[in-house]
PDB file of C-alpha atoms in Angstrom:
ATOM      1  CA  MET A   1       0.194  -0.196  -0.063  1.00 38.00           C
ATOM      2  CA  LEU A   2       1.503   3.116  -1.208  1.00 40.00           C
ATOM      3  CA  ILE A   3       1.811   5.791   1.765  1.00 38.00           C
ATOM      4  CA  LYS A   4       1.970   9.134   0.890  1.00 42.00           C
ATOM      5  CA  LYS A   5       4.091  10.857   3.288  1.00 42.00           C
ATOM      6  CA  ASN A   6       2.930  14.369   5.584  1.00 41.00           C
ATOM      7  CA  ASP A   7       4.220  17.435   4.336  1.00 40.00           C
ATOM      8  CA  THR A   8       6.423  17.874   7.535  1.00 36.00           C
ATOM      9  CA  GLU A   9       8.298  14.471   6.058  1.00 38.00           C
ATOM     10  CA  MET A  10       8.161  15.726   1.942  1.00 37.00           C
ATOM     11  CA  LYS A  11      10.325  18.885   3.190  1.00 41.00           C
ATOM     12  CA  GLN A  12      13.030  16.849   4.246  1.00 42.00           C
ATOM     13  CA  THR A  13      13.000  14.688   0.601  1.00 44.00           C
ATOM     14  CA  LYS A  14      14.165  18.852  -0.442  1.00 48.00           C
ATOM     15  CA  PRO A  15      17.487  19.315  -1.795  1.00 44.00           C
ATOM     16  CA  PHE A  16      19.568  20.189   1.031  1.00 44.00           C
ATOM     17  CA  PHE A  17      21.967  21.876  -1.046  1.00 46.00           C
ATOM     18  CA  CYS A  18      18.541  24.190  -2.479  1.00 51.00           C
ATOM     19  CA  ASN A  19      17.673  28.083  -3.014  1.00 70.00           C
ATOM     20  CA  PRO A  20      20.788  29.188  -0.384  1.00 79.00           C
ATOM     21  CA  LEU A  21      24.073  27.081  -2.151  1.00 76.00           C
ATOM     22  CA  TRP A  22      22.072  29.065  -5.293  1.00 79.00           C
ATOM     23  CA  ILE A  23      23.155  32.826  -3.659  1.00 85.00           C
ATOM     24  CA  ALA A  24      26.363  32.026  -1.923  1.00 89.00           C
ATOM     25  CA  SER A  25      27.727  29.925  -4.503  1.00 89.00           C
ATOM     26  CA  HIS A  26      27.306  32.884  -7.382  1.00 89.00           C
ATOM     27  CA  ILE A  27      28.132  35.420  -5.184  1.00 92.00           C
ATOM     28  CA  ALA A  28      31.596  33.748  -4.195  1.00 93.00           C
ATOM     29  CA  LEU A  29      32.493  33.273  -8.289  1.00 92.00           C
ATOM     30  CA  ILE A  30      32.297  36.522  -8.196  1.00 93.00           C
ATOM     31  CA  ALA A  31      33.568  37.537  -5.226  1.00 94.00           C
ATOM     32  CA  ALA A  32      36.440  35.352  -6.525  1.00 93.00           C
ATOM     33  CA  LEU A  33      36.816  37.506  -9.915  1.00 92.00           C
ATOM     34  CA  LEU A  34      36.317  40.087  -8.681  1.00 94.00           C
ATOM     35  CA  LEU A  35      39.584  39.585  -6.425  1.00 94.00           C
ATOM     36  CA  TRP A  36      41.340  38.147  -9.003  1.00 93.00           C
ATOM     37  CA  PHE A  37      41.265  41.235 -11.281  1.00 93.00           C
ATOM     38  CA  ASN A  38      41.548  43.989  -8.589  1.00 93.00           C
ATOM     39  CA  PRO A  39      45.272  45.952  -9.578  1.00 93.00           C
ATOM     40  CA  LEU A  40      45.110  45.429  -5.331  1.00 94.00           C
ATOM     41  CA  THR A  41      44.228  41.968  -4.839  1.00 94.00           C
ATOM     42  CA  ASN A  42      45.864  40.527  -7.779  1.00 94.00           C
ATOM     43  CA  PRO A  43      50.018  40.803  -7.361  1.00 95.00           C
ATOM     44  CA  PHE A  44      49.364  39.101  -3.530  1.00 95.00           C
ATOM     45  CA  LEU A  45      46.855  36.209  -5.113  1.00 94.00           C
ATOM     46  CA  GLN A  46      49.881  35.734  -7.766  1.00 94.00           C
ATOM     47  CA  HIS A  47      52.086  35.522  -5.025  1.00 95.00           C
ATOM     48  CA  LEU A  48      50.829  33.086  -3.096  1.00 96.00           C
ATOM     49  CA  ASP A  49      49.721  31.007  -6.199  1.00 94.00           C
ATOM     50  CA  GLU A  50      53.588  30.940  -6.497  1.00 94.00           C
ATOM     51  CA  MET A  51      54.189  30.382  -2.941  1.00 94.00           C
ATOM     52  CA  VAL A  52      51.909  27.065  -2.651  1.00 94.00           C
ATOM     53  CA  PHE A  53      53.404  25.539  -5.877  1.00 93.00           C
ATOM     54  CA  GLN A  54      57.025  26.352  -4.331  1.00 93.00           C
ATOM     55  CA  THR A  55      56.003  24.362  -0.964  1.00 93.00           C
ATOM     56  CA  PHE A  56      53.846  21.427  -2.425  1.00 93.00           C
ATOM     57  CA  ASN A  57      56.553  20.768  -5.215  1.00 91.00           C
ATOM     58  CA  GLY A  58      59.694  22.246  -2.791  1.00 90.00           C
ATOM     59  CA  ASN A  59      58.512  18.617  -0.262  1.00 90.00           C
ATOM     60  CA  LEU A  60      59.012  16.566  -3.220  1.00 90.00           C
ATOM     61  CA  VAL A  61      62.796  17.346  -3.180  1.00 89.00           C
ATOM     62  CA  ASN A  62      64.782  13.875  -2.025  1.00 87.00           C
ATOM     63  CA  LYS A  63      61.924  11.932  -0.946  1.00 89.00           C
ATOM     64  CA  PRO A  64      60.989   8.675  -3.861  1.00 89.00           C
ATOM     65  CA  PHE A  65      58.097   7.593  -1.636  1.00 91.00           C
ATOM     66  CA  TRP A  66      56.215  10.905  -2.279  1.00 90.00           C
ATOM     67  CA  GLN A  67      57.286  11.239  -5.546  1.00 89.00           C
ATOM     68  CA  VAL A  68      55.930   7.630  -6.750  1.00 89.00           C
ATOM     69  CA  PHE A  69      52.561   8.912  -4.807  1.00 90.00           C
ATOM     70  CA  TRP A  70      52.016  11.841  -6.558  1.00 89.00           C
ATOM     71  CA  GLY A  71      53.248  10.585  -9.332  1.00 86.00           C
ATOM     72  CA  LEU A  72      51.018   7.893 -10.031  1.00 85.00           C
ATOM     73  CA  LEU A  73      47.769   9.929  -8.816  1.00 86.00           C
ATOM     74  CA  ASN A  74      49.725  12.245 -11.468  1.00 85.00           C
ATOM     75  CA  ASP A  75      48.803   9.262 -14.706  1.00 81.00           C
ATOM     76  CA  ARG A  76      46.591  10.637 -17.375  1.00 79.00           C
ATOM     77  CA  ARG A  77      45.325   6.826 -17.494  1.00 77.00           C
ATOM     78  CA  GLU A  78      44.094   7.521 -13.539  1.00 77.00           C
ATOM     79  CA  THR A  79      41.330   9.044 -14.684  1.00 77.00           C
ATOM     80  CA  LYS A  80      39.877   6.217 -16.379  1.00 81.00           C
ATOM     81  CA  LEU A  81      40.018   4.703 -12.507  1.00 85.00           C
ATOM     82  CA  ASN A  82      38.721   7.972 -10.846  1.00 85.00           C
ATOM     83  CA  LEU A  83      35.434   7.680 -13.032  1.00 87.00           C
ATOM     84  CA  LEU A  84      35.235   3.669 -11.989  1.00 89.00           C
ATOM     85  CA  PHE A  85      35.739   4.128  -7.915  1.00 90.00           C
ATOM     86  CA  ALA A  86      33.364   7.086  -7.846  1.00 91.00           C
ATOM     87  CA  ALA A  87      30.757   5.394 -10.320  1.00 92.00           C
ATOM     88  CA  LEU A  88      31.470   2.112  -7.752  1.00 93.00           C
ATOM     89  CA  ILE A  89      30.693   4.790  -4.399  1.00 93.00           C
ATOM     90  CA  ASN A  90      27.550   6.342  -5.790  1.00 93.00           C
ATOM     91  CA  ILE A  91      26.262   2.344  -6.149  1.00 93.00           C
ATOM     92  CA  TRP A  92      27.740   1.617  -3.202  1.00 92.00           C
ATOM     93  CA  ALA A  93      25.786   4.493  -1.848  1.00 91.00           C
ATOM     94  CA  ILE A  94      21.962   2.797  -3.684  1.00 91.00           C
ATOM     95  CA  LEU A  95      23.207  -0.796  -1.986  1.00 91.00           C
ATOM     96  CA  ALA A  96      23.202   0.616   1.239  1.00 88.00           C
ATOM     97  CA  THR A  97      20.077   2.058   1.187  1.00 86.00           C
ATOM     98  CA  GLN A  98      17.364  -0.775   2.261  1.00 84.00           C
ATOM     99  CA  GLU A  99      14.336   0.942   2.403  1.00 86.00           C
ATOM    100  CA  LYS A 100      12.431   0.276  -1.046  1.00 85.00           C
ATOM    101  CA  ALA A 101      11.407   4.013  -1.462  1.00 85.00           C
ATOM    102  CA  LEU A 102      14.538   5.780  -1.025  1.00 86.00           C
ATOM    103  CA  CYS A 103      16.855   3.920  -2.703  1.00 88.00           C
ATOM    104  CA  TYR A 104      14.454   4.158  -6.074  1.00 87.00           C
ATOM    105  CA  GLN A 105      14.994   7.722  -5.124  1.00 87.00           C
ATOM    106  CA  ARG A 106      18.523   7.769  -5.024  1.00 89.00           C
ATOM    107  CA  ILE A 107      19.044   5.697  -8.442  1.00 91.00           C
ATOM    108  CA  LYS A 108      16.703   8.556  -9.959  1.00 90.00           C
ATOM    109  CA  GLN A 109      19.277  10.999  -8.632  1.00 91.00           C
ATOM    110  CA  THR A 110      21.895   9.337  -9.184  1.00 92.00           C
ATOM    111  CA  VAL A 111      21.352   9.117 -12.967  1.00 92.00           C
ATOM    112  CA  TYR A 112      20.401  12.688 -12.669  1.00 93.00           C
ATOM    113  CA  PHE A 113      23.788  13.700 -11.817  1.00 93.00           C
ATOM    114  CA  TRP A 114      25.368  11.556 -13.362  1.00 93.00           C
ATOM    115  CA  ILE A 115      24.082  13.176 -16.796  1.00 93.00           C
ATOM    116  CA  CYS A 116      24.567  16.685 -15.210  1.00 93.00           C
ATOM    117  CA  PHE A 117      27.951  16.058 -14.591  1.00 91.00           C
ATOM    118  CA  GLN A 118      28.494  15.262 -18.612  1.00 90.00           C
ATOM    119  CA  ILE A 119      26.639  18.475 -19.479  1.00 93.00           C
ATOM    120  CA  GLY A 120      28.571  20.223 -17.187  1.00 91.00           C
ATOM    121  CA  PHE A 121      32.082  19.126 -17.858  1.00 86.00           C
ATOM    122  CA  MET A 122      31.021  20.093 -22.135  1.00 88.00           C
ATOM    123  CA  LEU A 123      30.110  23.178 -21.301  1.00 88.00           C
ATOM    124  CA  GLN A 124      32.904  24.296 -19.444  1.00 85.00           C
ATOM    125  CA  GLU A 125      35.427  22.722 -22.152  1.00 82.00           C
ATOM    126  CA  GLY A 126      33.390  24.389 -25.302  1.00 81.00           C
ATOM    127  CA  ILE A 127      32.992  28.139 -23.109  1.00 85.00           C
ATOM    128  CA  PHE A 128      36.515  28.406 -21.635  1.00 84.00           C
ATOM    129  CA  ASN A 129      38.585  26.362 -24.284  1.00 79.00           C
ATOM    130  CA  SER A 130      36.754  26.689 -27.491  1.00 77.00           C
ATOM    131  CA  TRP A 131      34.871  29.766 -27.206  1.00 84.00           C
ATOM    132  CA  LEU A 132      37.130  31.870 -24.721  1.00 79.00           C
ATOM    133  CA  HIS A 133      40.357  30.302 -25.794  1.00 80.00           C
ATOM    134  CA  ILE A 134      42.050  30.558 -22.381  1.00 82.00           C
ATOM    135  CA  ALA A 135      45.575  30.244 -21.995  1.00 84.00           C
ATOM    136  CA  ARG A 136      47.017  29.953 -18.773  1.00 88.00           C
ATOM    137  CA  ASP A 137      50.523  28.031 -18.546  1.00 89.00           C
ATOM    138  CA  SER A 138      50.843  25.957 -15.416  1.00 89.00           C
ATOM    139  CA  PRO A 139      53.490  26.535 -13.024  1.00 92.00           C
ATOM    140  CA  SER A 140      55.231  23.637 -14.154  1.00 88.00           C
ATOM    141  CA  LEU A 141      56.161  25.699 -17.396  1.00 88.00           C
ATOM    142  CA  VAL A 142      56.437  28.797 -15.598  1.00 88.00           C
ATOM    143  CA  ILE A 143      58.750  28.741 -12.451  1.00 88.00           C
ATOM    144  CA  LYS A 144      62.371  26.907 -12.148  1.00 86.00           C
ATOM    145  CA  PRO A 145      63.332  25.081 -10.289  1.00 85.00           C
ATOM    146  CA  ALA A 146      61.471  22.545 -10.460  1.00 85.00           C
ATOM    147  CA  VAL A 147      60.641  18.655  -9.744  1.00 87.00           C
ATOM    148  CA  LYS A 148      59.918  17.089 -12.628  1.00 86.00           C
ATOM    149  CA  LEU A 149      58.307  13.722 -11.910  1.00 85.00           C
ATOM    150  CA  SER A 150      58.003  12.882 -15.794  1.00 83.00           C
ATOM    151  CA  GLN A 151      62.141  12.429 -15.814  1.00 85.00           C
ATOM    152  CA  VAL A 152      62.407  11.671 -12.044  1.00 84.00           C
ATOM    153  CA  LEU A 153      60.091   8.476 -12.723  1.00 83.00           C
ATOM    154  CA  GLN A 154      60.449   7.957 -16.294  1.00 84.00           C
ATOM    155  CA  ASN A 155      57.395   8.237 -16.868  1.00 79.00           C
ATOM    156  CA  PHE A 156      56.064  10.694 -19.696  1.00 77.00           C
ATOM    157  CA  ASN A 157      51.920   9.640 -19.187  1.00 80.00           C
ATOM    158  CA  LEU A 158      52.198  12.511 -16.140  1.00 81.00           C
ATOM    159  CA  LYS A 159      49.820  15.619 -16.683  1.00 81.00           C
ATOM    160  CA  GLU A 160      52.689  17.885 -14.973  1.00 81.00           C
ATOM    161  CA  GLY A 161      51.928  20.561 -17.477  1.00 80.00           C
ATOM    162  CA  THR A 162      49.380  22.612 -20.108  1.00 81.00           C
ATOM    163  CA  GLN A 163      49.389  25.998 -21.238  1.00 84.00           C
ATOM    164  CA  HIS A 164      45.716  25.808 -20.378  1.00 84.00           C
ATOM    165  CA  SER A 165      45.575  25.474 -16.628  1.00 86.00           C
ATOM    166  CA  PHE A 166      42.655  27.375 -16.566  1.00 90.00           C
ATOM    167  CA  PRO A 167      40.069  26.173 -15.592  1.00 86.00           C
ATOM    168  CA  SER A 168      40.835  22.499 -14.412  1.00 87.00           C
ATOM    169  CA  GLY A 169      38.308  20.354 -15.390  1.00 87.00           C
ATOM    170  CA  HIS A 170      40.509  18.134 -13.238  1.00 87.00           C
ATOM    171  CA  ALA A 171      39.214  19.648  -9.991  1.00 90.00           C
ATOM    172  CA  PHE A 172      35.768  20.544 -11.663  1.00 92.00           C
ATOM    173  CA  ALA A 173      34.709  17.106 -12.242  1.00 91.00           C
ATOM    174  CA  LEU A 174      36.106  16.152  -8.625  1.00 92.00           C
ATOM    175  CA  ILE A 175      33.932  18.894  -6.948  1.00 93.00           C
ATOM    176  CA  TYR A 176      30.618  18.186  -8.271  1.00 94.00           C
ATOM    177  CA  TRP A 177      31.274  14.590  -8.074  1.00 94.00           C
ATOM    178  CA  ALA A 178      31.542  14.603  -4.767  1.00 94.00           C
ATOM    179  CA  SER A 179      29.041  17.189  -4.167  1.00 93.00           C
ATOM    180  CA  PHE A 180      26.486  15.522  -5.691  1.00 92.00           C
ATOM    181  CA  THR A 181      26.980  12.129  -3.969  1.00 94.00           C
ATOM    182  CA  LEU A 182      26.886  14.566  -0.174  1.00 91.00           C
ATOM    183  CA  LEU A 183      23.083  15.329  -1.541  1.00 87.00           C
ATOM    184  CA  CYS A 184      22.025  11.499  -2.840  1.00 87.00           C
ATOM    185  CA  ALA A 185      23.961   9.398  -0.141  1.00 89.00           C
ATOM    186  CA  PRO A 186      24.473   8.414   3.580  1.00 89.00           C
ATOM    187  CA  LYS A 187      26.994  10.306   5.539  1.00 89.00           C
ATOM    188  CA  ARG A 188      29.560   8.325   5.883  1.00 91.00           C
ATOM    189  CA  ILE A 189      29.887   7.195   2.223  1.00 93.00           C
ATOM    190  CA  GLY A 190      29.324  11.473   1.514  1.00 91.00           C
ATOM    191  CA  ILE A 191      32.450  11.933   3.742  1.00 93.00           C
ATOM    192  CA  VAL A 192      34.242   9.067   1.615  1.00 93.00           C
ATOM    193  CA  ALA A 193      33.013  10.726  -1.737  1.00 93.00           C
ATOM    194  CA  LEU A 194      34.159  13.986  -0.111  1.00 92.00           C
ATOM    195  CA  PHE A 195      37.869  12.822   0.988  1.00 93.00           C
ATOM    196  CA  PHE A 196      38.662  11.290  -2.264  1.00 91.00           C
ATOM    197  CA  ALA A 197      38.101  14.415  -4.205  1.00 93.00           C
ATOM    198  CA  ILE A 198      40.171  16.635  -1.839  1.00 91.00           C
ATOM    199  CA  LEU A 199      42.711  13.544  -1.997  1.00 90.00           C
ATOM    200  CA  LEU A 200      42.524  13.860  -6.110  1.00 90.00           C
ATOM    201  CA  CYS A 201      42.559  17.541  -6.385  1.00 89.00           C
ATOM    202  CA  LEU A 202      46.314  18.265  -4.312  1.00 91.00           C
ATOM    203  CA  PRO A 203      48.503  15.891  -7.134  1.00 90.00           C
ATOM    204  CA  ARG A 204      48.144  18.674  -9.718  1.00 90.00           C
ATOM    205  CA  LEU A 205      49.192  21.336  -7.202  1.00 91.00           C
ATOM    206  CA  PHE A 206      52.807  19.038  -6.395  1.00 91.00           C
ATOM    207  CA  ILE A 207      52.801  18.228  -9.606  1.00 89.00           C
ATOM    208  CA  GLY A 208      52.992  22.003 -10.975  1.00 89.00           C
ATOM    209  CA  ALA A 209      49.843  21.339 -14.239  1.00 88.00           C
ATOM    210  CA  HIS A 210      47.611  23.766 -12.397  1.00 92.00           C
ATOM    211  CA  TRP A 211      47.723  26.552 -10.127  1.00 93.00           C
ATOM    212  CA  LEU A 212      45.577  26.899  -6.805  1.00 95.00           C
ATOM    213  CA  SER A 213      43.845  29.843  -8.078  1.00 94.00           C
ATOM    214  CA  ASP A 214      42.159  27.385 -10.957  1.00 93.00           C
ATOM    215  CA  GLU A 215      41.168  25.386  -8.711  1.00 94.00           C
ATOM    216  CA  VAL A 216      40.000  27.668  -5.733  1.00 94.00           C
ATOM    217  CA  PHE A 217      38.132  28.936  -9.522  1.00 94.00           C
ATOM    218  CA  SER A 218      36.945  25.009 -10.719  1.00 93.00           C
ATOM    219  CA  LEU A 219      35.753  24.567  -7.539  1.00 94.00           C
ATOM    220  CA  LEU A 220      32.888  27.459  -7.297  1.00 94.00           C
ATOM    221  CA  LEU A 221      32.136  26.940 -10.792  1.00 94.00           C
ATOM    222  CA  ALA A 222      31.297  23.361  -9.358  1.00 94.00           C
ATOM    223  CA  LEU A 223      29.366  24.502  -6.504  1.00 93.00           C
ATOM    224  CA  VAL A 224      27.873  26.845  -8.839  1.00 93.00           C
ATOM    225  CA  TRP A 225      27.044  24.628 -11.378  1.00 94.00           C
ATOM    226  CA  LEU A 226      25.606  22.274  -9.144  1.00 93.00           C
ATOM    227  CA  SER A 227      22.875  24.595  -7.380  1.00 91.00           C
ATOM    228  CA  TRP A 228      21.575  25.518 -11.528  1.00 91.00           C
ATOM    229  CA  THR A 229      20.602  21.639 -11.425  1.00 91.00           C
ATOM    230  CA  VAL A 230      18.982  21.094  -7.662  1.00 88.00           C
ATOM    231  CA  ASN A 231      17.599  24.126  -8.367  1.00 84.00           C
ATOM    232  CA  ASN A 232      15.151  23.224 -11.665  1.00 83.00           C
ATOM    233  CA  PRO A 233      11.557  21.385 -11.886  1.00 83.00           C
ATOM    234  CA  ILE A 234      13.560  18.111 -13.493  1.00 84.00           C
ATOM    235  CA  TYR A 235      15.119  17.702  -9.673  1.00 84.00           C
ATOM    236  CA  HIS A 236      12.595  18.233  -8.072  1.00 81.00           C
ATOM    237  CA  LYS A 237      10.434  16.020  -9.183  1.00 82.00           C
ATOM    238  CA  ILE A 238      12.529  13.378  -9.007  1.00 78.00           C
ATOM    239  CA  THR A 239      12.810  14.521  -4.944  1.00 75.00           C
ATOM    240  CA  ASN A 240       9.266  14.748  -4.567  1.00 70.00           C
ATOM    241  CA  ASN A 241       7.967  12.165  -5.758  1.00 56.00           C
ATOM    242  CA  PHE A 242       9.630  10.721  -2.414  1.00 46.00           C
ATOM    243  CA  LYS A 243       6.691   7.941  -1.155  1.00 41.00           C
ATOM    244  CA  SER A 244       6.960   4.732   1.089  1.00 35.00           C
ATOM    245  CA  TYR A 245       5.821   2.008   1.274  1.00 27.00           C
TER     246      TYR A 245
END
């Protein structure tokens, strides 16, 4: 027998990130852009970019274990493994849900967010690379001396340097995925996803594939895209159709 939830229960099924996220994410993104393009704050932020890279990359000097560790996490082939691991975490969240109605809801949410994930990534690539043609050399190409893990490890499959470091598609994908997993998974699994995303954002800073500002902007961009994907009729229909058996 289907029993509709009462008004209080229905409110609990609304997205955790709703209007407040939309407002906060847009304000944060605009504020970050204003700070970057402000002649008074830009030199400080550029100095911070350089200092973070020098600190992270400098910690790799004469440390073979960490060179191998961060090198493996920067291998170009790890992208496919990341996607597989991310999908497995989302499947874990679904299988860990015992209530049938909630399980069905999480399946719909996960499919919806993965579709939005692909759309958001394509939009980012199309806007910043194909349309705006933003070119920015990564720190590994600008700052010298630097530890070149591709040379140290004799592995030229590493994502070490690029002339289009802004924004970081890698960080955008990880943060968006972790954010929607926090939204539609049990808390403990959401925390695992967040830890995984943060861990995989760090290698690009150690090896010099991205500046800190690239990653921060991409993080904010991911939250903006999340705010759009949870504040539309399609998502509201998915979440408000929640019923209990």
